[in-house]
Coordinates of C-alpha atoms in Angstrom, one line a residue:
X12 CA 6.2 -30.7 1.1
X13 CA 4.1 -28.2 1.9
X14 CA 4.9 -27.9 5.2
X15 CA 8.9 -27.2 3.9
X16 CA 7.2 -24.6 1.4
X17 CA 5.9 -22.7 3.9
X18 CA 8.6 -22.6 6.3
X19 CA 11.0 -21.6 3.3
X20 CA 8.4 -18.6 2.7
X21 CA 8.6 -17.8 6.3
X22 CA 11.7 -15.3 5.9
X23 CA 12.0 -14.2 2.6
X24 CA 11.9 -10.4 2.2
X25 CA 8.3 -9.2 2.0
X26 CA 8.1 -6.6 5.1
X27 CA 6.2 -9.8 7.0
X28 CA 5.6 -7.8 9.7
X29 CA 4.8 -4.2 8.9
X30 CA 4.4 -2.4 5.8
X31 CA 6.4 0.0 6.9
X32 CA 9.1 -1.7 9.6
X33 CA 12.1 0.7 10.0
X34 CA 15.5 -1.2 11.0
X35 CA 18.8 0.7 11.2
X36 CA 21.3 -0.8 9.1
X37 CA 25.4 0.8 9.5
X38 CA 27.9 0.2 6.8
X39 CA 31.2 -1.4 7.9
X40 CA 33.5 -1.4 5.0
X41 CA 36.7 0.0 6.5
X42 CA 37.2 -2.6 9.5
X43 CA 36.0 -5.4 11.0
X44 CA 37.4 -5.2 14.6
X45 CA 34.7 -5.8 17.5
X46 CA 31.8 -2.5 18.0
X47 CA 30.4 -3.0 21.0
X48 CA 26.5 -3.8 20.2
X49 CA 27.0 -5.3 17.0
X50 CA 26.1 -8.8 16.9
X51 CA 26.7 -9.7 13.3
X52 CA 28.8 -9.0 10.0
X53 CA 27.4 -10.0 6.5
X54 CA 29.8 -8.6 4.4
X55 CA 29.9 -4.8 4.8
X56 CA 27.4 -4.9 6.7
X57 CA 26.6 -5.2 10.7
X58 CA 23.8 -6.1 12.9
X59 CA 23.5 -4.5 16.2
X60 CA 21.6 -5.9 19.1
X61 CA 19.6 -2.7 19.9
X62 CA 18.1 -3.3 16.0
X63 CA 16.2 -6.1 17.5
X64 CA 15.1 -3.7 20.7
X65 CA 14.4 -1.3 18.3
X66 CA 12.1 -3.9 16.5
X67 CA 10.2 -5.8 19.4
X68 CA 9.4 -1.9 20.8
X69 CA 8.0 -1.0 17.2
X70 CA 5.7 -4.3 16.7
X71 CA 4.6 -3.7 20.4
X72 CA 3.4 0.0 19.7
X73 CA 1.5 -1.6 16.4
X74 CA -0.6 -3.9 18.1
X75 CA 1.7 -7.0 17.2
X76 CA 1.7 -10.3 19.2
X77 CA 5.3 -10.4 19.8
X78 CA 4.8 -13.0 22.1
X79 CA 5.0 -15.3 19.3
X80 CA 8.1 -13.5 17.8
X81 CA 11.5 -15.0 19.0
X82 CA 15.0 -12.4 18.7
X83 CA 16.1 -15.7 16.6
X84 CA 13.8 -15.2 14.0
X85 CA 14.1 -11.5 13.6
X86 CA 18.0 -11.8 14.0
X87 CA 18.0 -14.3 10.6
X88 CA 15.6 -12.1 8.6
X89 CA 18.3 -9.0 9.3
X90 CA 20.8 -11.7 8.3
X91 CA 19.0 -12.2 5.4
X92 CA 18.3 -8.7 4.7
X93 CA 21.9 -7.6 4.7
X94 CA 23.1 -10.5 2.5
X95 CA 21.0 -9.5 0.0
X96 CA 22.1 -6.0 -0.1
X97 CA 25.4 -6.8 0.6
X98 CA 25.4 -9.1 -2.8
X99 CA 23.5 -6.5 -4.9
X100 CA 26.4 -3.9 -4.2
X101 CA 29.0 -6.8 -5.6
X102 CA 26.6 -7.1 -8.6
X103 CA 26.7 -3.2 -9.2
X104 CA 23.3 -2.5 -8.0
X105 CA 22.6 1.1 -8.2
X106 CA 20.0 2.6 -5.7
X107 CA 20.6 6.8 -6.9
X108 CA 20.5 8.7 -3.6
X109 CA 17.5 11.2 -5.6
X110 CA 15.9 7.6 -5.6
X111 CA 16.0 6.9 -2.5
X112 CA 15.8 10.7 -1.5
X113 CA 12.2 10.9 -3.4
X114 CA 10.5 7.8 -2.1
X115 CA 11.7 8.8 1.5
X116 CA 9.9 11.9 1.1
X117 CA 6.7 10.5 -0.1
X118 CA 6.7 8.0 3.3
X119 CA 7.3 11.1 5.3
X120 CA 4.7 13.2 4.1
X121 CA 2.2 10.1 4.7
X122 CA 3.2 9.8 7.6
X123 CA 3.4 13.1 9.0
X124 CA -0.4 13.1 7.4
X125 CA -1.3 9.7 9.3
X126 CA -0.5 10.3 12.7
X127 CA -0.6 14.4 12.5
X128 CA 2.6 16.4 12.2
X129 CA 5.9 15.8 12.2
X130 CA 6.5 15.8 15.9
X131 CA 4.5 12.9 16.7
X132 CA 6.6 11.6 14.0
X133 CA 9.7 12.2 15.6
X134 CA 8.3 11.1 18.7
X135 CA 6.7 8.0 17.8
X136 CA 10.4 6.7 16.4
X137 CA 11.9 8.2 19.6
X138 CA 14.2 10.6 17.3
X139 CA 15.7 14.3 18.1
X140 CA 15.0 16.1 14.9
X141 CA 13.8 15.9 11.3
X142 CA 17.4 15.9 10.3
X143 CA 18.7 12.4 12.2
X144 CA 15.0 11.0 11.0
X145 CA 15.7 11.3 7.4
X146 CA 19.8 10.4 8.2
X147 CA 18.0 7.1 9.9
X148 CA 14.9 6.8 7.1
X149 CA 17.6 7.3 4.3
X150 CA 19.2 4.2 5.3
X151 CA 16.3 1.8 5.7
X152 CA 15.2 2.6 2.6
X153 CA 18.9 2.1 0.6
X154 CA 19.0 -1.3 2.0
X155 CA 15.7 -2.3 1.5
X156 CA 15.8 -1.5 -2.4
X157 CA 18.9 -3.2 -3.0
X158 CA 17.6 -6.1 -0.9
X159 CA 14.2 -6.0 -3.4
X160 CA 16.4 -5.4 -6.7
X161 CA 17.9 -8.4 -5.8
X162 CA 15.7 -10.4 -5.1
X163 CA 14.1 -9.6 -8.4
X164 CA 17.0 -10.5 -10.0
X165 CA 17.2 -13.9 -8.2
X166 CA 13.7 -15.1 -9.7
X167 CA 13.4 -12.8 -12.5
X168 CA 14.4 -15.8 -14.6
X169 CA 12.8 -18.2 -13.2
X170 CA 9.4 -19.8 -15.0
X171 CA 7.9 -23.0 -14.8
X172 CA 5.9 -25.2 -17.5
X173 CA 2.1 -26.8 -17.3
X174 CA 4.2 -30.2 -16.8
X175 CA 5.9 -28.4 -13.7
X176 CA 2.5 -27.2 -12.4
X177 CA 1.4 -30.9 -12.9
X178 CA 3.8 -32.5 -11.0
X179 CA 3.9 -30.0 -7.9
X180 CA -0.3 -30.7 -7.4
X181 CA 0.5 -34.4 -7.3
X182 CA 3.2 -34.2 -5.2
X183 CA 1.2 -32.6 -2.8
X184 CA -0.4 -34.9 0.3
X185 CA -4.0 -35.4 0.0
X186 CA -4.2 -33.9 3.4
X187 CA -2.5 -31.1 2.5
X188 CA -4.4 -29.7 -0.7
X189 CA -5.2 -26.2 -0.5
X190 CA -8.6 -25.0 0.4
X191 CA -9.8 -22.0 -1.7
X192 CA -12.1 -19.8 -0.4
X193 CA -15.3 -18.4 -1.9
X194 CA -15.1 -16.3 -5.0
X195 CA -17.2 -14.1 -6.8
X196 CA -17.4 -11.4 -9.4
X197 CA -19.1 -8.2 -8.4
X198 CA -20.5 -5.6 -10.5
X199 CA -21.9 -2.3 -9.9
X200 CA -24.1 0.8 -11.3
X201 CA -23.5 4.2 -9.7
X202 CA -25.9 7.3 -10.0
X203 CA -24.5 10.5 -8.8
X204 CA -26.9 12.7 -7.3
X205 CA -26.7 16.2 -9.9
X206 CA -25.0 19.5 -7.8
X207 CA -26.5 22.5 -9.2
X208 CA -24.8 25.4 -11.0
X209 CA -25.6 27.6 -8.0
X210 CA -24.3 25.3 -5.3
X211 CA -20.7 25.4 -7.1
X212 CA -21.0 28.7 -7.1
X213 CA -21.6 29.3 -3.9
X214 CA -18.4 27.3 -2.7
X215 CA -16.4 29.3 -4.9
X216 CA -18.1 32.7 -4.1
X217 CA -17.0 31.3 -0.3
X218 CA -13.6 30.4 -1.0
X219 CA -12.8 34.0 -2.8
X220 CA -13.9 35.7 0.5
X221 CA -12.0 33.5 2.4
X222 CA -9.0 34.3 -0.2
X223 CA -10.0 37.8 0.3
X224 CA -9.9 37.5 4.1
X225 CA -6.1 36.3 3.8
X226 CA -5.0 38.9 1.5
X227 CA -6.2 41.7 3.7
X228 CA -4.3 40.0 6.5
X229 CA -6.0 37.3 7.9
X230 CA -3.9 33.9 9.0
X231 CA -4.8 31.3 5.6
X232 CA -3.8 29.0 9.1
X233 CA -6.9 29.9 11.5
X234 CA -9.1 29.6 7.9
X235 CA -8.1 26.5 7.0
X236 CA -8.8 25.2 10.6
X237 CA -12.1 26.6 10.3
X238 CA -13.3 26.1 6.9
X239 CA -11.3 23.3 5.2
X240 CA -13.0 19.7 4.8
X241 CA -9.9 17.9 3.6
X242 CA -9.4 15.6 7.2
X243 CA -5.7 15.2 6.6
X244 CA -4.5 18.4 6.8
X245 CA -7.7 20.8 8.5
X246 CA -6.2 20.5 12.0
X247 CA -2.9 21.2 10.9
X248 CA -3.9 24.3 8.7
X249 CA -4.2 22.8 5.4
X250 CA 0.0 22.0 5.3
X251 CA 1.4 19.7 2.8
X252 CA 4.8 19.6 1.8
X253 CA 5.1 17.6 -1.5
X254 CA 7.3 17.2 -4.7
X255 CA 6.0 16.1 -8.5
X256 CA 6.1 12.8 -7.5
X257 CA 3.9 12.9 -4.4
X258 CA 0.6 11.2 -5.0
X259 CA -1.6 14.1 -5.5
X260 CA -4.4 14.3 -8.5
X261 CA -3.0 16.3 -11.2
X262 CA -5.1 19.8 -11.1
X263 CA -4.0 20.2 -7.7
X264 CA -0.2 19.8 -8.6
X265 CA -0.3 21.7 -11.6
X266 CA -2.1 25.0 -9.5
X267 CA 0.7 24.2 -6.5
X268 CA 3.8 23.9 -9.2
X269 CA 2.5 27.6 -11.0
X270 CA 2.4 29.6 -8.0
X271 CA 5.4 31.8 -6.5
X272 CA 6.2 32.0 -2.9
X273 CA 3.1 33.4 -0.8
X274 CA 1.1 33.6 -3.9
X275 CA -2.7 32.7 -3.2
X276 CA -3.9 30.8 -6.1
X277 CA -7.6 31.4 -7.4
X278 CA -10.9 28.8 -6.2
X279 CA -10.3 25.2 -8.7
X280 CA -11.8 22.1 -8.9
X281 CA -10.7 18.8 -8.7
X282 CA -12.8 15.3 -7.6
X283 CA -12.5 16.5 -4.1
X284 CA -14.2 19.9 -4.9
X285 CA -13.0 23.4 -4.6
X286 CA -9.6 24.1 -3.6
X287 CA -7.3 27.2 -2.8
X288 CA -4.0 26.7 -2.2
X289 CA -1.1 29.4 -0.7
X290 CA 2.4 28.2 -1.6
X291 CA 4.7 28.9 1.5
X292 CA 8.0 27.9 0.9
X293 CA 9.4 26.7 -2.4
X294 CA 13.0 24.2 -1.6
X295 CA 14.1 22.9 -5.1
X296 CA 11.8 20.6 -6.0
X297 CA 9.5 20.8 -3.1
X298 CA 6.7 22.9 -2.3
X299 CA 5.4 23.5 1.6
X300 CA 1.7 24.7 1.1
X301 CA -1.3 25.1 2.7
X302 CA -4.8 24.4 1.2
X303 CA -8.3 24.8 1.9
X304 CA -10.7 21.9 0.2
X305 CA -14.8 23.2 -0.2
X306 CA -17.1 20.2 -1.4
X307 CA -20.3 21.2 -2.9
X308 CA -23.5 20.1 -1.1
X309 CA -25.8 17.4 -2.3
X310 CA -29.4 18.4 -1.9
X311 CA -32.3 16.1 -0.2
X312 CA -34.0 16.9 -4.0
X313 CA -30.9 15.8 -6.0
X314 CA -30.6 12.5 -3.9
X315 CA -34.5 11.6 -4.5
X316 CA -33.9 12.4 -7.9
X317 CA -30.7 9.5 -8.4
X318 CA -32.9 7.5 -6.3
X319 CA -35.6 7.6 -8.5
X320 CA -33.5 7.2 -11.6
X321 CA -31.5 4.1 -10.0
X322 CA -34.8 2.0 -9.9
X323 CA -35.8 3.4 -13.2
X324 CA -32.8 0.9 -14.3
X325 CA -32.9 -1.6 -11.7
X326 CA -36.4 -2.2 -13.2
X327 CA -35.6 -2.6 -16.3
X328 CA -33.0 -4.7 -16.0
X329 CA -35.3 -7.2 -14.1
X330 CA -37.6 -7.0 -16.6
X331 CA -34.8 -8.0 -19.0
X332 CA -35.2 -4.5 -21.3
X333 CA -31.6 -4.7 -20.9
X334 CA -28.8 -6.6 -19.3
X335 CA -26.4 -4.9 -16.4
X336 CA -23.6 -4.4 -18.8
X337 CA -26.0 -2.5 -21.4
X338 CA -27.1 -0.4 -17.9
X339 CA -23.5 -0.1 -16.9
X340 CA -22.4 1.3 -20.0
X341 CA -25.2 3.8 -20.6
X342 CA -26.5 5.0 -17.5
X343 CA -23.6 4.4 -14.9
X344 CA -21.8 7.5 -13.6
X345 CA -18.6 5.6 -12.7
X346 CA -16.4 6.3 -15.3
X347 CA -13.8 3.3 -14.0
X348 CA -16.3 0.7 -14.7
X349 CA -18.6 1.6 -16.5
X350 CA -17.2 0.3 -20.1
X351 CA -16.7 -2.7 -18.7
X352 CA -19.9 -3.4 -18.0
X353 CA -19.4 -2.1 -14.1
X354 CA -17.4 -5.0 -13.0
X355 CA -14.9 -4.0 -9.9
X356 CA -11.8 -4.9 -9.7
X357 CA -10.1 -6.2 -6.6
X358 CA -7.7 -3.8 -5.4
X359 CA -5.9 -6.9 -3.8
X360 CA -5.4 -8.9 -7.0
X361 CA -6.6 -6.6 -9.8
X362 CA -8.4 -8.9 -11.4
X363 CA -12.3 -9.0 -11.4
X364 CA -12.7 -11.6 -8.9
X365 CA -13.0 -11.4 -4.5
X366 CA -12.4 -14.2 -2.4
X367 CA -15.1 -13.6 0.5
X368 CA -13.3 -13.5 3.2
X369 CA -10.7 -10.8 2.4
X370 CA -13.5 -8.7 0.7
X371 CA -13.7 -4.8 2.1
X372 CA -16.4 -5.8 4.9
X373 CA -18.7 -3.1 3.9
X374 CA -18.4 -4.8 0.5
X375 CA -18.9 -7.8 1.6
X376 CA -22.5 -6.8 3.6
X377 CA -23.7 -6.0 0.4
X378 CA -23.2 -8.8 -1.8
X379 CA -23.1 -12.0 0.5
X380 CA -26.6 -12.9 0.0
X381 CA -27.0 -11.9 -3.3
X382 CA -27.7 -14.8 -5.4
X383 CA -25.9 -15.3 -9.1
X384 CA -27.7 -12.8 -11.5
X385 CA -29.6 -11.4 -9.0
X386 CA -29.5 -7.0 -8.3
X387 CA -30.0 -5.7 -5.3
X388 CA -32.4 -2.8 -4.0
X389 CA -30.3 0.9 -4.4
X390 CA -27.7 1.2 -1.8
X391 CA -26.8 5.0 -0.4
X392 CA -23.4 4.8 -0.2
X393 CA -20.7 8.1 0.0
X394 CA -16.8 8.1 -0.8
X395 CA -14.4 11.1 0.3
X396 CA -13.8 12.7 -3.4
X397 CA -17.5 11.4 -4.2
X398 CA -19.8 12.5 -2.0
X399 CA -23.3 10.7 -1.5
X400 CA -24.7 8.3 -4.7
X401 CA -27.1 5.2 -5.0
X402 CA -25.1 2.5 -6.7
X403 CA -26.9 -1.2 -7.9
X404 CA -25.1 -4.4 -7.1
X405 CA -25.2 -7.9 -8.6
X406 CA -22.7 -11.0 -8.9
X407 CA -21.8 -13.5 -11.2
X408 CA -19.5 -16.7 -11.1
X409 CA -19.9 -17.2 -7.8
X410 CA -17.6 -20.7 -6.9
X411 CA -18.0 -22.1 -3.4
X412 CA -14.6 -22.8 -1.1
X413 CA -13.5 -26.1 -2.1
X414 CA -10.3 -27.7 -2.2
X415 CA -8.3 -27.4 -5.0
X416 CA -8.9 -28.9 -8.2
X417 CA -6.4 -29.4 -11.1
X418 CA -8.1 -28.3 -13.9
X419 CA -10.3 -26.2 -11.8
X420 CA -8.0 -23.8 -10.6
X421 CA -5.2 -24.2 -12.7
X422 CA -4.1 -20.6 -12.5
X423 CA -4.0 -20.5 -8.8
X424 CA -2.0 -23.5 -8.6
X425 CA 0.4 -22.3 -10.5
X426 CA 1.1 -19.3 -9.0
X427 CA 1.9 -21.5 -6.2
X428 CA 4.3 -23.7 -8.1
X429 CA 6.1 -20.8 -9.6
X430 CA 6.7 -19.4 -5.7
X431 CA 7.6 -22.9 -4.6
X432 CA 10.3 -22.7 -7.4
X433 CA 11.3 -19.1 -6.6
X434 CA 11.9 -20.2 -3.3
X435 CA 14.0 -22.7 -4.1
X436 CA 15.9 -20.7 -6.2
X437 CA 16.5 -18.2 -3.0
X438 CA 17.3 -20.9 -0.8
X439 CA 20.0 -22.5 -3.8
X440 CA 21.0 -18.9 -4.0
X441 CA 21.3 -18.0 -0.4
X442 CA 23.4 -21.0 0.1
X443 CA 26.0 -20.5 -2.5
X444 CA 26.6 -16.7 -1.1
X445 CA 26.8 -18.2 2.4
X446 CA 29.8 -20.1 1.6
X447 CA 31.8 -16.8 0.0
X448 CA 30.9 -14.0 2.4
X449 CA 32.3 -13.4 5.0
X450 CA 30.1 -13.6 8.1
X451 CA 30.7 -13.3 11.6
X452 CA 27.8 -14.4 14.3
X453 CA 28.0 -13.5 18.2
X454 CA 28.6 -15.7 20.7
X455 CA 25.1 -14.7 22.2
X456 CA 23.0 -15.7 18.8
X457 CA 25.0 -18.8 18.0
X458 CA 22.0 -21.1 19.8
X459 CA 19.5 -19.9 17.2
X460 CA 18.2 -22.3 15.2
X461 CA 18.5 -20.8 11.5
X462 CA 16.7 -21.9 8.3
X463 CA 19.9 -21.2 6.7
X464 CA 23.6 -22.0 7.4
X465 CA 24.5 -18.9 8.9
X466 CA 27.3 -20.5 11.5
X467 CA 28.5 -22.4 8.4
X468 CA 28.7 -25.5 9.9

């Protein structure tokens, strides 16, 4: 059974490949007379055989095995993809183009961040200009939300009872059990190392010369190259283009959205550290900019001194003056944990425990031979946004992998049952559509041996 579960997992929806895999998708609602490269029809939509080039090249340039990837298998999860859209649209669906519009432009400005300006960009996905990209982008992304909105509405209903949990984990084969691996919970206490008044003020005193500088002429570009410490955007001269919704912390949208066109906005602070910012263009509801980003220096002093404070607590909490939690809550400079008693969560999950091996592997050299209860010695660590700190670490409810156990890992298992049922409830519902779409296979993909009944048979 198990086996079966994991081969009807294989193809639903969940980007298996890429987190971000583009695929071209055409509508084809006026005709349905033979296009030469199109090697399906789900409803009013087509597949064309250069979408599968297009694929193989892009798993290639990512480092993916594609030796191991058949054109069967990624011709049935396009098959798959388009049913699903194609269905939503008969259940009146809506995906708002400003919808669609505003997430594009949040995957285009990472992206133009990541690899380093928008001609790579256009060049890695082998288009002419910025205007066919977003034409191209615009559709992906249409698709692929009405393919998740319906799939949401698929298993949105669908729940399963302790007596349905019970009876999956017996139907299971002894020799198939799942193995879970190590877990642990992992607590922390952070001591930020104190920047003096002066130090601040010396960034800022820098950054109003450097405004200065630009207002009597100077390119804001060639400063920004020199002078900014932000890595995504220094070698570019501090560009971003972004809208309210683009993932920027609030200060620094709230100086960008104030300023008129070419305005030069005065040295603030956010967690990064000192930023100015020069609005170029203003489109609507987007803002091209450029930014220069000053971080405050740490002094050899200031780090002794959280040093010295850090093993201040660490001592007492071996001497049992107080517990971690008390520590945490008192003395930790990490305002995320800290009221919780400085346990992390696991950006994974977001719950507070890590499975071992698919813990951050920095993380993971920290805390694998700590014993239950046990703190370790301060760790200098540094985070972009944070700069340089000593933190303490300790973990608690530590389980061992072990193969699963009922009562054990209830939870886990049924998570599993309720995906095992979702599937099914796919697989019923993929089925039934099947039968009333209409669906047209080439003569060229008619060997492929599909998971569903896509040649109706």
């Amino acid at each position: 059974m198990m086996q079966s579960m994991k081969k009807n997992m294989k193809f639903i929806n969940k980007k298996f490949f890429l987190p971000f895999l583009l695929v071209t998708t055409l509508s084809f609602a006026q005709s349905r007379v033979k296009v030469d490269g199109v090697i399906a029809v789900v409803g009013d939509y087509v597949v064309l055989d250069s979408d599968i080039d297009y694929e193989l090249i892009q798993l290639k340039a990512q480092g993916v095995d594609i030796k191991t990837i058949t054109r069967c298998e990624l011709f049935g999860k396009q098959l798959e993809d388009k049913l699903y859209a194609h269905q939503a649209i008969q259940d009146s669906i809506v995906v708002s183009d400003a919808e669609v519009n505003g997430y594009m432009s949040e995957q285009i400005d990472a992206m133009v961040e990541q690899i380093g300006g928008m001609d790579k960009v256009l060049k890695f996905y082998n288009k002419k200009n910025e205007e066919d990209f977003r034409s191209y982008l615009f559709d992906f992304i249409k698709m692929n939300k009405l393919t998740s909105q319906m799939q949401n509405k698929i298993v949105d209903k669908v729940t399963i009872t302790p007596e349905e949990v019970r009876n999956f984990f017996k139907a299971i084969p002894a020799d198939e059990i799942p193995v879970f691996g190590a877990e642990m919970e992992v607590a922390q206490i952070v001591v930020k190392p104190i920047i003096t008044e002066e130090e601040k003020q010396r960034v800022v005193a820098k950054l109003n010369e450097i405004r200065q500088d630009v207002l009597n002429g100077s390119s804001f570009f060639s400063k920004a190259v020199l002078f900014s410490e932000d890595p995504g955007s220094s070698s570019n001269g501090g560009f971003y283009k972004m809208n309210r919704k683009t993932p920027f912390v609030k200060e620094f949208k709230d100086v960008a959205f104030s300023l008129a066109e070419g305005e030069i906005s005065e040295p603030f602070e956010t967690d990064f550290g000192y930023h100015i910012i020069l609005v170029e263009k203003i489109k609507g509801q987007e803002v091209e900019l450029r930014h220069i980003l000053m971080a405050p220096k740490v002094s050899p002093q200031a780090i002794k001194d959280a040093k010295e404070k850090i093993e201040v607590i660490r001592t007492k909490i071996i001497n049992k003056e107080i517990s971690f939690a008390e520590a945490a809550k008192s003395s930790s400079d990490e305002k995320e944990t800290r009221n919780n008693g400085g346990v992390l969560l696991n950006p994974r999950t977001m719950e507070p425990r890590f499975e071992l091996t698919k813990m951050d592997p920095t993380l993971y050299a920290q805390v694998s031979d700590l014993k239950d209860g046990e703190v370790s010695y301060p760790i200098l660590d540094e985070e972009r946004g944070v700069g340089k700190f000593y933190k303490i670490i300790t973990v608690n409810n530590r389980t061992e992998e072990h193969t699963a156990e009922f009562s054990k890992d209830y939870l886990k298992i049924k998570e599993l049952a309720l995906r095992d049922k979702q599937i099914k409830e796919i697989a019923k519902w993929t089925e039934e559509k099947i039968k009333e779409t209409y669906i047209k296979i080439s003569d060229d993909y008619k060997d492929c041996d599909f998971t569903n009944n896509w040649l109706k048979k």
